[in-house]
Coordinates of C-alpha atoms in Angstrom, one line a residue:
X1112 CA 20.3 -46.0 -25.5
X1113 CA 20.8 -46.5 -21.8
X1114 CA 22.4 -43.1 -21.5
X1115 CA 19.4 -41.5 -23.2
X1116 CA 17.0 -43.3 -20.9
X1117 CA 18.9 -42.1 -17.9
X1118 CA 18.9 -38.6 -19.2
X1119 CA 15.2 -38.7 -19.7
X1120 CA 14.7 -40.0 -16.2
X1121 CA 16.8 -37.3 -14.7
X1122 CA 14.8 -34.7 -16.5
X1123 CA 11.5 -36.2 -15.2
X1124 CA 12.8 -36.5 -11.6
X1125 CA 14.5 -33.2 -11.5
X1126 CA 12.7 -30.5 -9.5
X1127 CA 11.8 -27.4 -11.5
X1128 CA 13.3 -24.5 -9.7
X1129 CA 10.7 -22.0 -8.5
X1130 CA 11.1 -18.4 -9.6
X1131 CA 12.8 -16.3 -6.9
X1132 CA 10.0 -13.8 -6.8
X1133 CA 7.4 -16.5 -6.2
X1134 CA 9.4 -18.2 -3.4
X1135 CA 10.3 -14.9 -1.7
X1136 CA 6.6 -13.8 -1.4
X1137 CA 5.3 -17.3 -0.5
X1138 CA 5.0 -16.3 3.2
X1139 CA 2.7 -13.4 2.5
X1140 CA -1.0 -14.2 3.0
X1141 CA -2.6 -11.0 1.6
X1142 CA -1.2 -8.4 -0.7
X1143 CA -3.2 -5.1 -0.7
X1144 CA -2.6 -2.1 -3.0
X1145 CA -3.5 1.5 -1.9
X1146 CA -3.9 3.7 -4.9
X1147 CA -5.3 7.0 -6.1
X1148 CA -6.0 8.6 -9.5
X1149 CA -4.0 11.8 -8.6
X1150 CA -1.6 13.0 -6.0
X1151 CA -2.3 15.0 -2.9
X1152 CA -5.4 13.0 -1.8
X1153 CA -3.8 11.4 1.3
X1154 CA -3.1 8.0 -0.1
X1155 CA 0.2 7.5 1.8
X1156 CA -1.5 8.7 5.0
X1157 CA -4.1 5.9 4.5
X1158 CA -1.4 3.4 3.7
X1159 CA 0.7 4.2 6.7
X1160 CA -2.2 4.3 9.2
X1161 CA -3.7 1.1 7.8
X1162 CA -0.4 -0.8 8.2
X1163 CA 0.2 0.6 11.7
X1164 CA -3.3 -0.1 12.8
X1165 CA -3.2 -3.7 11.6
X1166 CA 0.2 -4.2 13.3
X1167 CA -1.3 -2.8 16.6
X1168 CA -4.0 -5.4 16.3
X1169 CA -1.4 -8.1 16.3
X1170 CA -1.1 -8.7 12.6
X1171 CA 2.3 -9.2 10.9
X1172 CA 2.5 -6.4 8.4
X1173 CA 5.0 -5.2 5.7
X1174 CA 4.6 -1.8 4.1
X1175 CA 6.2 -1.3 0.7
X1176 CA 6.5 2.3 -0.5
X1177 CA 6.6 1.9 -4.3
X1178 CA 6.6 5.6 -5.1
X1179 CA 10.1 6.0 -6.6
X1180 CA 10.0 9.7 -7.2
X1181 CA 8.1 10.9 -4.1
X1182 CA 8.7 8.4 -1.3
X1183 CA 7.0 9.8 1.9
X1184 CA 6.6 6.7 4.1
X1185 CA 10.1 7.0 5.7
X1186 CA 9.3 10.5 6.8
X1187 CA 5.9 9.6 8.2
X1188 CA 7.5 6.9 10.4
X1189 CA 10.5 9.0 11.3
X1190 CA 13.0 6.5 9.8
X1191 CA 14.4 8.6 6.9
X1192 CA 17.9 8.3 8.4
X1193 CA 17.7 4.5 8.8
X1194 CA 19.3 2.1 6.3
X1195 CA 18.3 -1.4 5.5
X1196 CA 20.7 -4.2 6.3
X1197 CA 21.5 -7.3 4.4
X1198 CA 20.7 -10.7 5.9
X1199 CA 21.2 -14.3 4.8
X1200 CA 18.0 -14.3 2.7
X1201 CA 18.2 -10.8 1.3
X1202 CA 17.7 -7.1 2.1
X1203 CA 16.1 -6.7 5.5
X1204 CA 13.3 -4.1 5.6
X1205 CA 13.5 -1.5 8.4
X1206 CA 11.6 -2.6 11.5
X1207 CA 9.4 0.2 12.9
X1208 CA 7.4 -1.8 15.4
X1209 CA 7.1 -5.3 16.7
X1210 CA 4.8 -6.3 13.9
X1211 CA 5.6 -3.8 11.2
X1212 CA 8.5 -3.4 8.7
X1213 CA 9.0 -0.9 5.9
X1214 CA 10.9 -0.7 2.7
X1215 CA 11.2 2.4 0.5
X1216 CA 13.6 3.9 -2.0
X1217 CA 13.7 6.8 0.4
X1218 CA 15.7 4.5 2.8
X1219 CA 18.4 4.1 0.2
X1220 CA 19.1 7.7 -0.6
X1221 CA 22.1 9.4 0.9
X1222 CA 20.5 12.8 0.5
X1223 CA 16.8 13.2 1.0
X1224 CA 16.8 16.3 -1.2
X1225 CA 18.2 14.4 -4.2
X1226 CA 15.6 13.6 -6.9
X1227 CA 15.4 10.1 -8.3
X1228 CA 15.9 10.9 -12.0
X1229 CA 15.1 7.5 -13.5
X1230 CA 13.3 6.3 -16.6
X1231 CA 10.8 3.5 -16.7
X1232 CA 13.2 0.5 -16.9
X1233 CA 15.2 1.6 -13.9
X1234 CA 12.0 2.1 -11.8
X1235 CA 10.7 -1.3 -12.8
X1236 CA 14.0 -2.9 -11.9
X1237 CA 13.9 -1.3 -8.4
X1238 CA 10.3 -2.4 -7.8
X1239 CA 11.2 -6.0 -8.9
X1240 CA 14.1 -5.9 -6.4
X1241 CA 11.8 -4.7 -3.6
X1242 CA 9.5 -7.8 -4.2
X1243 CA 12.2 -10.3 -5.1
X1244 CA 15.2 -9.5 -2.9
X1245 CA 13.7 -8.0 0.2
X1246 CA 13.3 -10.6 2.9
X1247 CA 9.7 -9.9 3.9
X1248 CA 9.4 -13.2 5.7
X1249 CA 6.0 -14.4 7.0
X1250 CA 3.3 -11.7 6.8
X1251 CA -0.4 -11.5 7.3
X1252 CA -0.5 -8.3 5.1
X1253 CA 1.8 -6.6 2.6
X1254 CA 0.5 -3.1 2.1
X1255 CA 1.8 -1.5 -1.1
X1256 CA 1.6 2.3 -1.3
X1257 CA 1.4 3.1 -5.0
X1258 CA 2.3 6.3 -6.7
X1259 CA -0.7 8.2 -8.1
X1260 CA -2.1 7.3 -11.5
X1261 CA -2.2 4.1 -13.6
X1262 CA 1.3 4.1 -15.1
X1263 CA 4.4 2.0 -15.0
X1264 CA 4.6 1.3 -11.2
X1265 CA 1.0 0.1 -10.6
X1266 CA 1.0 -1.9 -13.8
X1267 CA 4.4 -3.5 -12.9
X1268 CA 3.3 -4.3 -9.3
X1269 CA 0.2 -6.2 -10.6
X1270 CA 2.1 -8.0 -13.3
X1271 CA 4.9 -9.0 -11.0
X1272 CA 2.7 -10.2 -8.2
X1273 CA 0.4 -12.1 -10.5
X1274 CA -2.3 -12.0 -7.9
X1275 CA -3.3 -9.0 -5.9
X1276 CA -5.7 -9.8 -3.1
X1277 CA -7.3 -6.4 -3.0
X1278 CA -7.1 -2.6 -3.6
X1279 CA -8.2 0.4 -1.7
X1280 CA -8.8 3.5 -3.8
X1281 CA -8.4 6.9 -2.1
X1282 CA -9.9 10.1 -3.3
X1283 CA -11.2 13.5 -2.2
X1284 CA -14.7 14.9 -2.8
X1285 CA -13.7 17.4 -5.6
X1286 CA -14.9 16.5 -9.1
X1287 CA -11.3 17.0 -10.4
X1288 CA -10.1 14.2 -8.1
X1289 CA -13.0 11.9 -9.0
X1290 CA -12.3 12.2 -12.7
X1291 CA -8.9 10.6 -12.0
X1292 CA -10.2 8.0 -9.5
X1293 CA -12.7 6.6 -11.9
X1294 CA -9.7 5.8 -14.1
X1295 CA -8.1 3.9 -11.2
X1296 CA -11.3 1.9 -10.7
X1297 CA -11.4 1.1 -14.4
X1298 CA -7.7 0.1 -14.1
X1299 CA -8.6 -2.5 -11.4
X1300 CA -11.4 -3.8 -13.6
X1301 CA -9.1 -4.3 -16.6
X1302 CA -6.4 -6.1 -14.5
X1303 CA -9.0 -8.1 -12.5
X1304 CA -7.8 -6.7 -9.1
X1305 CA -10.7 -6.9 -6.6
X1306 CA -11.5 -3.6 -5.0
X1307 CA -12.0 -3.7 -1.2
X1308 CA -13.5 -0.2 -1.3
X1309 CA -13.1 3.5 -1.7
X1310 CA -11.9 6.0 0.9
X1311 CA -13.2 9.6 0.7
X1312 CA -10.5 11.6 2.4
X1313 CA -10.7 15.3 3.5
X1314 CA -14.5 15.0 3.4
X1315 CA -15.0 17.9 5.8
X1316 CA -13.7 19.8 8.8
X1317 CA -14.5 19.1 12.4
X1318 CA -15.5 22.3 14.1
X1319 CA -13.3 22.8 17.2
X1320 CA -16.2 24.5 19.1
X1321 CA -19.2 22.3 18.5
X1322 CA -17.5 19.1 17.2
X1323 CA -19.8 19.1 14.2
X1324 CA -18.5 18.2 10.7
X1325 CA -18.5 21.1 8.2
X1326 CA -18.6 20.1 4.5
X1327 CA -15.9 21.9 2.6
X1328 CA -16.4 20.3 -0.8
X1329 CA -19.8 19.8 -2.2
X1330 CA -21.2 17.3 -4.7
X1331 CA -22.0 13.6 -4.7
X1332 CA -19.3 12.4 -7.1
X1333 CA -17.9 9.8 -4.7
X1334 CA -21.3 8.2 -4.2
X1335 CA -21.9 8.2 -8.0
X1336 CA -18.5 6.6 -8.7
X1337 CA -19.1 4.0 -6.0
X1338 CA -22.5 3.2 -7.5
X1339 CA -21.2 3.1 -11.1
X1340 CA -18.4 0.7 -10.2
X1341 CA -20.4 -1.3 -7.6
X1342 CA -17.7 -0.4 -5.0
X1343 CA -18.4 0.3 -1.3
X1344 CA -17.2 3.5 0.4
X1345 CA -15.3 2.2 3.4
X1346 CA -15.1 5.6 5.2
X1347 CA -15.3 9.3 4.8
X1348 CA -12.4 10.8 6.7
X1349 CA -12.6 14.5 7.8
X1350 CA -9.6 16.8 7.7
X1351 CA -7.8 16.3 11.0
X1352 CA -4.8 18.6 11.8
X1353 CA -3.4 16.1 14.3
X1354 CA -3.1 13.5 11.6
X1355 CA -1.2 15.8 9.2
X1356 CA 1.1 17.1 11.9
X1357 CA 1.9 13.7 13.4
X1358 CA 3.0 12.4 9.9
X1359 CA 5.2 15.4 9.4
X1360 CA 6.8 14.7 12.8
X1361 CA 7.5 11.1 11.9
X1362 CA 4.8 9.7 14.3
X1363 CA 2.0 8.0 12.4
X1364 CA -1.4 8.7 13.9
X1365 CA -2.4 5.5 15.6
X1366 CA -3.1 6.4 19.1
X1367 CA -5.8 5.2 21.4
X1368 CA -7.5 8.5 21.8
X1369 CA -11.0 8.6 20.5
X1370 CA -11.6 11.1 17.8
X1371 CA -14.0 11.3 14.9
X1372 CA -11.1 10.6 12.4
X1373 CA -9.9 7.6 14.4
X1374 CA -13.4 6.2 14.7
X1375 CA -14.0 6.5 11.0
X1376 CA -10.5 5.1 10.1
X1377 CA -11.3 2.1 12.2
X1378 CA -14.0 1.3 9.7
X1379 CA -11.4 0.8 7.0
X1380 CA -9.3 -1.5 9.2
X1381 CA -12.4 -3.5 10.2
X1382 CA -13.3 -3.9 6.5
X1383 CA -9.9 -5.2 5.7
X1384 CA -9.9 -7.7 8.6
X1385 CA -13.4 -8.9 7.8
X1386 CA -12.5 -9.5 4.2
X1387 CA -9.4 -11.6 4.8
X1388 CA -10.3 -13.3 8.1

């Protein structure tokens, strides 16, 4: 009898071990997904510049590239040849600035031309490892660059995190892109992920002669989607050659020069800070 009492007391007094994923992410204040309904709309450009801009404002930022088949974040930061090291608490993300660290499957590939030919379970295991075994430390923001669509990766991220603090949905003005982005907005509704807002990318071209914005794609589909889903449009970003070329060169476009693109992108950064401050 006394043995049974002691066993019962030991069970009551024993501390239930916290899941590793929960304990590993405990130091992260805000987790933000950047998503899109289809590829080619500039989602990774928004993710990279948002992470870099927040870091330049003194925030501690992690950037997780969760696109297993098309990781572009290492190229945009010029770190495709870097390899993560292993520390006492797990895999160390690559430090790209004082306040910014990055993790991507692209940092683990020996040959950048090699495709990642994985089925769903392997991709899910990799994403879980990025969240559970990467030593993110203490962060103000973890920006998660999602692959396009509403499939395995976005669903797994939401389910693994349990709570996502916000999502930014990126689109372009064409109706074909808006058809897909409405599905992304519906996805966030279904999974109860709060949407910070939409970003309309490639909304026009800045004339090099008069500095006026020329509309390339017509229509008001973005405004209609925003109204239908009660979601604000954070910014309309024009096509800016310097932004594209800087990403190709491994130098994310976060300089201090004043440009229309930079001024409009700052609206996104301001909205994120205002929401979480």
